[in-house]
PDB file of C-alpha atoms in Angstrom:
ATOM      1  CA  UNK A  20       0.000   0.000   0.000  1.00  0.00           C
ATOM      2  CA  UNK A  21       1.291   3.413  -1.001  1.00  0.00           C
ATOM      3  CA  UNK A  22       0.849   5.999   1.805  1.00  0.00           C
ATOM      4  CA  UNK A  23      -1.956   3.900   3.311  1.00  0.00           C
ATOM      5  CA  UNK A  24      -3.923   3.997   0.033  1.00  0.00           C
ATOM      6  CA  UNK A  25      -5.481   0.793  -1.240  1.00  0.00           C
ATOM      7  CA  UNK A  26      -5.818   2.227  -4.762  1.00  0.00           C
ATOM      8  CA  UNK A  27      -3.546   4.879  -6.245  1.00  0.00           C
ATOM      9  CA  UNK A  28      -4.695   8.350  -7.216  1.00  0.00           C
ATOM     10  CA  UNK A  29      -6.064   9.065 -10.683  1.00  0.00           C
ATOM     11  CA  UNK A  30      -4.840  11.953 -12.825  1.00  0.00           C
ATOM     12  CA  UNK A  31      -8.169  12.997 -14.371  1.00  0.00           C
ATOM     13  CA  UNK A  32     -11.661  11.587 -13.941  1.00  0.00           C
ATOM     14  CA  UNK A  33     -14.247  10.926 -11.246  1.00  0.00           C
ATOM     15  CA  UNK A  34     -14.127   9.430  -7.763  1.00  0.00           C
ATOM     16  CA  UNK A  35     -17.435   8.393  -6.198  1.00  0.00           C
ATOM     17  CA  UNK A  36     -16.971   7.997  -2.455  1.00  0.00           C
ATOM     18  CA  UNK A  37     -19.228   7.045   0.469  1.00  0.00           C
ATOM     19  CA  UNK A  38     -21.283   4.554  -1.534  1.00  0.00           C
ATOM     20  CA  UNK A  39     -23.106   2.223   0.890  1.00  0.00           C
ATOM     21  CA  UNK A  40     -21.254  -1.087   1.147  1.00  0.00           C
ATOM     22  CA  UNK A  41     -22.221  -3.508  -1.588  1.00  0.00           C
ATOM     23  CA  UNK A  42     -23.675  -0.941  -4.000  1.00  0.00           C
ATOM     24  CA  UNK A  43     -20.612  -0.132  -6.116  1.00  0.00           C
ATOM     25  CA  UNK A  44     -21.677  -2.667  -8.735  1.00  0.00           C
ATOM     26  CA  UNK A  45     -25.021  -0.847  -9.061  1.00  0.00           C
ATOM     27  CA  UNK A  46     -23.099   2.405  -9.584  1.00  0.00           C
ATOM     28  CA  UNK A  47     -21.112   0.753 -12.388  1.00  0.00           C
ATOM     29  CA  UNK A  48     -24.379  -0.405 -13.960  1.00  0.00           C
ATOM     30  CA  UNK A  49     -25.823   3.133 -13.804  1.00  0.00           C
ATOM     31  CA  UNK A  50     -22.695   4.414 -15.535  1.00  0.00           C
ATOM     32  CA  UNK A  51     -22.850   1.667 -18.150  1.00  0.00           C
ATOM     33  CA  UNK A  52     -19.385   0.451 -17.231  1.00  0.00           C
ATOM     34  CA  UNK A  53     -18.774  -3.141 -18.263  1.00  0.00           C
ATOM     35  CA  UNK A  54     -14.977  -3.073 -18.149  1.00  0.00           C
ATOM     36  CA  UNK A  55     -14.180  -3.011 -21.848  1.00  0.00           C
ATOM     37  CA  UNK A  56     -14.573   0.744 -22.444  1.00  0.00           C
ATOM     38  CA  UNK A  57     -10.857   1.436 -22.168  1.00  0.00           C
ATOM     39  CA  UNK A  58     -11.007   3.644 -19.064  1.00  0.00           C
ATOM     40  CA  UNK A  59      -9.139   2.476 -15.998  1.00  0.00           C
ATOM     41  CA  UNK A  60     -11.682   1.760 -13.251  1.00  0.00           C
ATOM     42  CA  UNK A  61     -10.919   1.028  -9.617  1.00  0.00           C
ATOM     43  CA  UNK A  62     -13.557  -0.547  -7.424  1.00  0.00           C
ATOM     44  CA  UNK A  63     -13.073  -0.892  -3.685  1.00  0.00           C
ATOM     45  CA  UNK A  64     -15.772  -2.555  -1.633  1.00  0.00           C
ATOM     46  CA  UNK A  65     -16.436  -2.861   2.082  1.00  0.00           C
ATOM     47  CA  UNK A  66     -13.683  -0.573   3.312  1.00  0.00           C
ATOM     48  CA  UNK A  67     -13.848   1.056   6.726  1.00  0.00           C
ATOM     49  CA  UNK A  68     -15.440   4.492   6.940  1.00  0.00           C
ATOM     50  CA  UNK A  69     -15.621   6.727   9.996  1.00  0.00           C
ATOM     51  CA  UNK A  70     -18.796   8.299   8.589  1.00  0.00           C
ATOM     52  CA  UNK A  71     -20.870   5.274   7.509  1.00  0.00           C
ATOM     53  CA  UNK A  72     -19.131   2.193   8.947  1.00  0.00           C
ATOM     54  CA  UNK A  73     -18.395   0.348   5.694  1.00  0.00           C
ATOM     55  CA  UNK A  74     -18.388   1.878   2.221  1.00  0.00           C
ATOM     56  CA  UNK A  75     -17.555   1.307  -1.423  1.00  0.00           C
ATOM     57  CA  UNK A  76     -15.498   3.616  -3.659  1.00  0.00           C
ATOM     58  CA  UNK A  77     -15.423   3.830  -7.464  1.00  0.00           C
ATOM     59  CA  UNK A  78     -12.641   5.630  -9.369  1.00  0.00           C
ATOM     60  CA  UNK A  79     -12.970   6.169 -13.119  1.00  0.00           C
ATOM     61  CA  UNK A  80     -10.118   7.666 -15.091  1.00  0.00           C
ATOM     62  CA  UNK A  81     -10.792  10.028 -18.007  1.00  0.00           C
ATOM     63  CA  UNK A  82     -14.550  10.290 -17.396  1.00  0.00           C
ATOM     64  CA  UNK A  83     -16.708  12.955 -15.760  1.00  0.00           C
ATOM     65  CA  UNK A  84     -20.212  11.789 -14.923  1.00  0.00           C
ATOM     66  CA  UNK A  85     -23.205  13.875 -16.011  1.00  0.00           C
ATOM     67  CA  UNK A  86     -26.199  15.180 -14.031  1.00  0.00           C
ATOM     68  CA  UNK A  87     -28.579  12.330 -14.977  1.00  0.00           C
ATOM     69  CA  UNK A  88     -26.007   9.774 -13.829  1.00  0.00           C
ATOM     70  CA  UNK A  89     -25.501  11.766 -10.611  1.00  0.00           C
ATOM     71  CA  UNK A  90     -29.257  11.772  -9.960  1.00  0.00           C
ATOM     72  CA  UNK A  91     -29.483   8.006 -10.424  1.00  0.00           C
ATOM     73  CA  UNK A  92     -26.503   7.449  -8.127  1.00  0.00           C
ATOM     74  CA  UNK A  93     -28.222   9.621  -5.517  1.00  0.00           C
ATOM     75  CA  UNK A  94     -31.193   7.253  -5.482  1.00  0.00           C
ATOM     76  CA  UNK A  95     -29.037   4.256  -4.482  1.00  0.00           C
ATOM     77  CA  UNK A  96     -26.266   6.101  -2.617  1.00  0.00           C
ATOM     78  CA  UNK A  97     -27.889   9.193  -1.088  1.00  0.00           C
ATOM     79  CA  UNK A  98     -24.816  10.215   0.917  1.00  0.00           C
ATOM     80  CA  UNK A  99     -22.254   9.651  -1.810  1.00  0.00           C
ATOM     81  CA  UNK A 100     -19.765  12.311  -2.767  1.00  0.00           C
ATOM     82  CA  UNK A 101     -18.628  12.805  -6.341  1.00  0.00           C
ATOM     83  CA  UNK A 102     -15.159  14.256  -6.777  1.00  0.00           C
ATOM     84  CA  UNK A 103     -14.072  15.492 -10.197  1.00  0.00           C
ATOM     85  CA  UNK A 104     -10.298  15.072 -10.446  1.00  0.00           C
ATOM     86  CA  UNK A 105      -8.014  17.180 -12.634  1.00  0.00           C
ATOM     87  CA  UNK A 106      -4.248  16.741 -12.586  1.00  0.00           C
ATOM     88  CA  UNK A 107      -4.407  14.541  -9.438  1.00  0.00           C
ATOM     89  CA  UNK A 108      -6.337  17.210  -7.471  1.00  0.00           C
ATOM     90  CA  UNK A 109     -10.026  17.560  -6.567  1.00  0.00           C
ATOM     91  CA  UNK A 110     -11.281  20.246  -8.953  1.00  0.00           C
ATOM     92  CA  UNK A 111     -14.956  19.924  -7.979  1.00  0.00           C
ATOM     93  CA  UNK A 112     -16.749  18.201  -5.118  1.00  0.00           C
ATOM     94  CA  UNK A 113     -20.433  17.342  -5.532  1.00  0.00           C
ATOM     95  CA  UNK A 114     -22.389  16.401  -2.427  1.00  0.00           C
ATOM     96  CA  UNK A 115     -25.395  14.453  -3.609  1.00  0.00           C
ATOM     97  CA  UNK A 116     -28.927  15.017  -2.354  1.00  0.00           C
ATOM     98  CA  UNK A 117     -32.053  13.082  -3.133  1.00  0.00           C
ATOM     99  CA  UNK A 118     -34.093  15.184  -5.560  1.00  0.00           C
ATOM    100  CA  UNK A 119     -37.590  16.342  -4.603  1.00  0.00           C
ATOM    101  CA  UNK A 120     -38.862  15.213  -8.017  1.00  0.00           C
ATOM    102  CA  UNK A 121     -37.584  12.374 -10.244  1.00  0.00           C
ATOM    103  CA  UNK A 122     -38.800  12.537 -13.848  1.00  0.00           C
ATOM    104  CA  UNK A 123     -38.464   9.904 -16.549  1.00  0.00           C
ATOM    105  CA  UNK A 124     -35.836   7.783 -14.813  1.00  0.00           C
ATOM    106  CA  UNK A 125     -37.859   5.186 -12.896  1.00  0.00           C
ATOM    107  CA  UNK A 126     -40.893   3.127 -13.830  1.00  0.00           C
ATOM    108  CA  UNK A 127     -44.087   3.035 -11.792  1.00  0.00           C
ATOM    109  CA  UNK A 128     -44.732  -0.453 -10.398  1.00  0.00           C
ATOM    110  CA  UNK A 129     -48.483  -0.125 -10.851  1.00  0.00           C
ATOM    111  CA  UNK A 130     -49.321  -1.860 -14.158  1.00  0.00           C
ATOM    112  CA  UNK A 131     -52.492   0.287 -14.436  1.00  0.00           C
ATOM    113  CA  UNK A 132     -50.625   3.598 -14.077  1.00  0.00           C
ATOM    114  CA  UNK A 133     -51.075   5.927 -17.045  1.00  0.00           C
ATOM    115  CA  UNK A 134     -47.290   6.134 -17.449  1.00  0.00           C
ATOM    116  CA  UNK A 135     -47.189   2.404 -18.225  1.00  0.00           C
ATOM    117  CA  UNK A 136     -50.110   2.474 -20.667  1.00  0.00           C
ATOM    118  CA  UNK A 137     -49.477   5.629 -22.680  1.00  0.00           C
ATOM    119  CA  UNK A 138     -46.622   5.467 -25.224  1.00  0.00           C
ATOM    120  CA  UNK A 139     -45.906   9.135 -24.506  1.00  0.00           C
ATOM    121  CA  UNK A 140     -46.247   8.740 -20.731  1.00  0.00           C
ATOM    122  CA  UNK A 141     -43.302   9.933 -18.664  1.00  0.00           C
ATOM    123  CA  UNK A 142     -43.014   8.829 -15.064  1.00  0.00           C
ATOM    124  CA  UNK A 143     -42.808  11.433 -12.338  1.00  0.00           C
ATOM    125  CA  UNK A 144     -42.154  10.688  -8.684  1.00  0.00           C
ATOM    126  CA  UNK A 145     -42.134  12.996  -5.689  1.00  0.00           C
ATOM    127  CA  UNK A 146     -39.960  12.356  -2.662  1.00  0.00           C
ATOM    128  CA  UNK A 147     -42.067  11.366   0.341  1.00  0.00           C
ATOM    129  CA  UNK A 148     -39.133  10.452   2.572  1.00  0.00           C
ATOM    130  CA  UNK A 149     -35.398  10.857   2.126  1.00  0.00           C
ATOM    131  CA  UNK A 150     -34.387   8.517   4.967  1.00  0.00           C
ATOM    132  CA  UNK A 151     -35.365   5.849   4.121  1.00  0.00           C
ATOM    133  CA  UNK A 152     -36.001   6.749   0.487  1.00  0.00           C
ATOM    134  CA  UNK A 153     -39.668   6.600  -0.478  1.00  0.00           C
ATOM    135  CA  UNK A 154     -40.904   8.041  -3.772  1.00  0.00           C
ATOM    136  CA  UNK A 155     -44.562   8.424  -4.771  1.00  0.00           C
ATOM    137  CA  UNK A 156     -45.887   8.335  -8.340  1.00  0.00           C
ATOM    138  CA  UNK A 157     -47.518  11.683  -9.128  1.00  0.00           C
ATOM    139  CA  UNK A 158     -50.158   9.963 -11.274  1.00  0.00           C
ATOM    140  CA  UNK A 159     -51.378   6.982  -9.235  1.00  0.00           C
ATOM    141  CA  UNK A 160     -49.788   7.461  -5.762  1.00  0.00           C
ATOM    142  CA  UNK A 161     -47.934   4.119  -5.893  1.00  0.00           C
ATOM    143  CA  UNK A 162     -44.850   4.270  -3.672  1.00  0.00           C
ATOM    144  CA  UNK A 163     -41.338   3.034  -4.430  1.00  0.00           C
ATOM    145  CA  UNK A 164     -38.919   2.178  -1.639  1.00  0.00           C
ATOM    146  CA  UNK A 165     -35.126   2.336  -1.854  1.00  0.00           C
ATOM    147  CA  UNK A 166     -35.104  -1.441  -2.480  1.00  0.00           C
ATOM    148  CA  UNK A 167     -37.600  -1.001  -5.341  1.00  0.00           C
ATOM    149  CA  UNK A 168     -35.372   1.682  -6.894  1.00  0.00           C
ATOM    150  CA  UNK A 169     -32.270  -0.510  -6.514  1.00  0.00           C
ATOM    151  CA  UNK A 170     -34.104  -3.465  -8.105  1.00  0.00           C
ATOM    152  CA  UNK A 171     -35.119  -1.323 -11.099  1.00  0.00           C
ATOM    153  CA  UNK A 172     -31.618   0.002 -11.609  1.00  0.00           C
ATOM    154  CA  UNK A 173     -30.070  -3.462 -11.419  1.00  0.00           C
ATOM    155  CA  UNK A 174     -32.615  -5.124 -13.721  1.00  0.00           C
TER     156      UNK A 174
END
């Protein structure tokens, strides 16, 4: 280990820290990372964290994640921090927060919901609770839990 680091620093890219233990693979899925894209990716799981007990960390060289990806990550890792790295230094630090409204990203679980039966329907969920995460469909009032959101992202 170099200076107590498990994984070395990256020159340019993104570091996603404070991911709840065991959810780093879901983050990779959100980002569409399969391992053959050519970017160096470091994945560290179940490391000690003073803040959350155990955590996962994802480092991606030569890639800056966009706002839609950040919003999806927020739904499965609400306390994650996204660090944009330039020349080995943190150039930008994004503290994620669960959005009040989530549009067009998740699917309502109610098969009778208008968003599932209208080809032009776009889902819209409002945040009912941020801890634990509970989202409510604006059209039919069906609720999604954090586990439901995780299941949708991983499927």
